Amino acid sequence: MNASRRTALFSVAASAALALSLSACQSGEGAKAEGAAAPVAKETVSASASAPAAAAGTSTSDDTGSGTSTAVGTAHKSNSTSAGAKKGTTTPLCRAQDVKVSSERQDGPPYTHIILTARNTSNHRCEMAGFPHIQFLESHKQDVPSVAKSKPAVPTVLNPGDPAFVLVKLSDGGVHEDNEVVNAFQLILEGDSTVIAVDSSAGGGLAVDPAKTLTGYWTTELRNGADDF
């Protein structure tokens, strides 16, 4: 009787111990599951938090909304600044002391036009602006009128040694015109008040009709059509 009772008590105790053991194991496995899930949740939060940061960096660092175009935009701005600096750099106007002016008859006879050549004899670049202000005769103090269609689209800039040209009309070539012989005449350049004397005595001088004279603009070459007057 006592042996049976002890056996029964032992069985009950063993069952209780087994139940406690199973309960402890289940509790431990549950703790591991939560511990493993925590890093996953942490990584998920970290990734979702970094995504808006990246997006925010993209939108604020580049006006175009593309993160890869930031460097391109910077380079473009740098180039624009450089171009702006070049554009802002002005070339000085050619002055009388910078050039040597000569004249040559064109076509003929009758010689109705001459070509003026102004060669840059200085050691720097300069711009031949506008047209020459020419006075052929002492009795006619007004400048020779200019022809607007001969104005070049871009400034006439000369490097050292480069020439600029101007076509000048003297007369219509008629025998009954009021021509006067001109062996020398004077002109001034745009932006300079220094008088340049030009010798035109070769070939017996120039036959000039003051009422018919016209001048073109300084250009790097004479152009058909624009300089046909």
Coordinates of C-alpha atoms in Angstrom, one line a residue:
M1 CA 0.0 0.0 0.0
N2 CA 2.8 2.4 0.9
A3 CA 4.7 1.4 -2.2
S4 CA 1.8 2.0 -4.4
R5 CA 1.2 5.4 -2.8
R6 CA 4.8 6.3 -3.3
T7 CA 4.7 5.3 -6.9
A8 CA 1.6 7.4 -7.5
L9 CA 3.2 10.4 -5.8
F10 CA 6.3 9.9 -7.8
S11 CA 4.2 9.9 -11.0
V12 CA 2.4 13.0 -10.0
A13 CA 5.7 14.8 -9.2
A14 CA 7.2 13.6 -12.5
S15 CA 4.2 14.9 -14.4
A16 CA 4.4 18.2 -12.7
A17 CA 8.1 18.5 -13.4
L18 CA 7.5 17.6 -17.1
A19 CA 4.8 20.2 -17.3
L20 CA 7.0 22.9 -15.8
S21 CA 9.8 21.9 -18.2
L22 CA 7.6 22.1 -21.2
S23 CA 6.2 25.5 -20.0
A24 CA 9.8 26.8 -19.6
C25 CA 10.8 25.6 -23.0
Q26 CA 7.8 27.2 -24.7
S27 CA 8.5 30.4 -22.8
G28 CA 12.2 30.5 -23.9
E29 CA 11.2 29.9 -27.6
G30 CA 8.8 32.8 -27.4
A31 CA 11.5 35.1 -26.1
K32 CA 13.8 34.1 -29.0
A33 CA 11.1 34.8 -31.5
E34 CA 10.5 38.3 -30.2
G35 CA 14.3 38.9 -30.0
A36 CA 14.7 37.9 -33.6
A37 CA 11.8 40.0 -34.8
A38 CA 13.1 43.1 -33.1
P39 CA 16.1 43.5 -35.4
V40 CA 13.9 42.9 -38.4
A41 CA 11.6 45.6 -37.2
K42 CA 14.5 47.9 -36.5
E43 CA 15.9 47.4 -40.0
T44 CA 12.5 48.0 -41.5
V45 CA 12.2 51.3 -39.6
S46 CA 15.7 52.3 -40.5
A47 CA 15.1 51.7 -44.2
S48 CA 11.8 53.5 -44.3
A49 CA 13.4 56.5 -42.5
S50 CA 16.3 56.7 -44.9
A51 CA 14.1 56.7 -48.0
P52 CA 12.5 60.1 -47.3
A53 CA 16.0 61.5 -46.4
A54 CA 17.3 60.4 -49.8
A55 CA 14.3 61.8 -51.5
A56 CA 14.6 65.0 -49.6
G57 CA 18.3 65.3 -50.5
T58 CA 17.4 64.8 -54.2
S59 CA 14.8 67.4 -54.3
T60 CA 16.8 70.1 -52.4
S61 CA 20.2 69.5 -54.1
D62 CA 19.0 69.7 -57.7
D63 CA 16.4 72.0 -59.2
T64 CA 15.7 69.4 -62.0
G65 CA 14.7 66.8 -59.5
S66 CA 17.4 64.3 -60.7
G67 CA 20.1 63.4 -58.3
T68 CA 22.5 62.5 -61.1
S69 CA 22.2 65.9 -62.7
T70 CA 23.6 67.9 -59.8
A71 CA 27.2 67.7 -61.1
V72 CA 26.0 68.7 -64.6
G73 CA 24.1 71.6 -63.2
T74 CA 27.1 72.8 -61.3
A75 CA 29.3 72.5 -64.3
H76 CA 26.7 74.4 -66.4
K77 CA 26.7 77.2 -63.9
S78 CA 30.5 77.3 -63.9
N79 CA 30.6 77.4 -67.6
S80 CA 27.9 80.2 -67.7
T81 CA 30.0 82.2 -65.2
S82 CA 33.1 81.8 -67.4
A83 CA 31.1 82.7 -70.5
G84 CA 29.7 85.7 -68.7
A85 CA 33.1 86.8 -67.7
K86 CA 34.3 86.6 -71.3
K87 CA 31.2 88.4 -72.5
G88 CA 31.7 91.1 -70.0
T89 CA 35.3 91.6 -71.1
T90 CA 35.2 94.5 -73.6
T91 CA 37.7 95.0 -76.5
P92 CA 39.0 98.5 -76.6
L93 CA 38.2 100.6 -79.6
C94 CA 41.0 101.1 -82.2
R95 CA 42.5 104.5 -82.0
A96 CA 44.4 106.5 -84.5
Q97 CA 47.7 105.4 -82.9
D98 CA 46.7 101.7 -83.3
V99 CA 46.2 101.6 -87.0
K100 CA 47.7 102.6 -90.4
V101 CA 45.1 103.7 -92.9
S102 CA 45.7 103.6 -96.7
S103 CA 43.4 104.0 -99.8
E104 CA 43.3 102.2 -103.1
R105 CA 41.2 102.8 -106.2
Q106 CA 38.6 100.2 -107.0
D107 CA 37.7 99.1 -110.6
G108 CA 37.5 101.9 -113.2
P109 CA 38.0 103.9 -115.1
P110 CA 36.0 105.8 -114.3
Y111 CA 37.2 105.5 -110.7
T112 CA 34.0 105.8 -108.6
H113 CA 35.1 104.0 -105.5
I114 CA 38.1 103.6 -103.2
I115 CA 38.8 100.9 -100.6
L116 CA 40.2 102.1 -97.3
T117 CA 42.3 99.7 -95.4
A118 CA 43.1 100.1 -91.7
R119 CA 45.7 97.7 -90.4
N120 CA 46.2 97.1 -86.7
T121 CA 49.8 98.0 -86.1
S122 CA 49.5 97.8 -82.3
N123 CA 50.4 94.8 -80.1
H124 CA 46.9 94.3 -78.8
R125 CA 43.4 93.5 -80.1
C126 CA 41.0 96.4 -80.8
E127 CA 37.6 97.0 -82.4
M128 CA 37.1 99.1 -85.5
A129 CA 33.7 100.4 -84.5
G130 CA 31.2 102.0 -86.9
F131 CA 32.4 103.7 -90.0
P132 CA 35.1 106.3 -90.7
H133 CA 34.1 109.9 -90.4
I134 CA 35.5 111.2 -93.7
Q135 CA 35.9 114.8 -95.0
F136 CA 37.3 115.0 -98.5
L137 CA 37.2 118.8 -99.0
E138 CA 37.8 121.8 -96.9
S139 CA 34.8 123.4 -98.5
H140 CA 32.5 120.6 -97.3
K141 CA 32.9 120.1 -93.6
Q142 CA 30.1 117.5 -93.2
D143 CA 31.1 113.9 -92.9
V144 CA 30.5 111.5 -95.7
P145 CA 27.1 109.7 -95.2
S146 CA 27.2 106.1 -94.2
V147 CA 25.3 103.1 -95.8
A148 CA 23.4 101.2 -93.1
K149 CA 23.2 97.9 -95.0
S150 CA 27.0 97.6 -94.9
K151 CA 27.0 97.4 -91.1
P152 CA 28.3 94.0 -90.0
A153 CA 26.3 91.7 -87.8
V154 CA 29.2 91.3 -85.3
P155 CA 31.8 93.7 -84.1
T156 CA 34.9 94.1 -86.3
V157 CA 37.7 93.1 -83.9
L158 CA 41.3 93.1 -85.2
N159 CA 44.2 91.1 -83.8
P160 CA 47.6 92.7 -84.2
G161 CA 48.4 92.8 -87.9
D162 CA 44.8 92.2 -89.1
P163 CA 43.2 94.6 -91.6
A164 CA 39.7 96.1 -91.7
F165 CA 38.2 97.4 -94.9
V166 CA 35.7 100.1 -96.0
L167 CA 34.3 100.8 -99.4
V168 CA 33.8 104.5 -100.1
K169 CA 31.9 106.0 -103.1
L170 CA 33.4 109.1 -104.7
S171 CA 31.0 109.9 -107.5
D172 CA 28.7 108.5 -110.1
G173 CA 31.4 108.5 -112.7
G174 CA 29.6 111.1 -114.9
V175 CA 31.7 113.6 -116.9
H176 CA 29.4 116.5 -116.1
E177 CA 29.5 116.0 -112.3
D178 CA 30.8 118.6 -110.0
N179 CA 33.9 116.7 -109.3
E180 CA 36.9 118.1 -107.4
V181 CA 40.4 116.6 -107.4
V182 CA 41.4 115.4 -103.9
N183 CA 45.1 114.6 -103.3
A184 CA 44.6 114.1 -99.6
F185 CA 41.7 113.8 -97.2
Q186 CA 41.1 113.3 -93.5
L187 CA 39.1 111.0 -91.3
I188 CA 38.6 110.2 -87.7
L189 CA 37.7 106.8 -86.1
E190 CA 34.7 106.1 -83.9
G191 CA 35.4 107.1 -80.3
D192 CA 38.6 109.0 -81.2
S193 CA 39.0 112.7 -82.1
T194 CA 42.5 112.3 -83.6
V195 CA 42.6 113.3 -87.2
I196 CA 44.1 110.8 -89.6
A197 CA 45.5 112.2 -92.9
V198 CA 45.3 109.9 -95.9
D199 CA 47.4 110.5 -99.1
S200 CA 45.4 110.0 -102.3
S201 CA 47.7 111.8 -104.7
A202 CA 48.6 108.6 -106.6
G203 CA 47.3 108.5 -110.2
G204 CA 46.6 112.2 -110.2
G205 CA 44.3 112.3 -107.2
L206 CA 40.7 111.4 -106.7
A207 CA 37.7 112.9 -108.5
V208 CA 35.2 113.5 -105.8
D209 CA 31.6 114.7 -106.1
P210 CA 30.6 115.8 -102.5
A211 CA 26.9 115.3 -103.3
K212 CA 27.4 111.7 -104.2
T213 CA 29.9 110.4 -101.6
L214 CA 29.0 107.5 -99.4
T215 CA 30.9 105.3 -97.0
G216 CA 30.4 101.8 -95.7
Y217 CA 31.2 100.4 -92.2
W218 CA 34.4 98.8 -91.2
T219 CA 34.4 95.1 -91.9
T220 CA 36.9 92.2 -92.0
E221 CA 36.2 91.8 -95.7
L222 CA 34.2 93.4 -98.4
R223 CA 30.9 91.7 -99.1
N224 CA 29.0 91.7 -102.4
G225 CA 25.5 93.2 -102.0
A226 CA 26.0 94.8 -98.6
D227 CA 28.9 96.9 -99.9
D228 CA 27.4 97.5 -103.4
F229 CA 26.5 101.2 -103.4

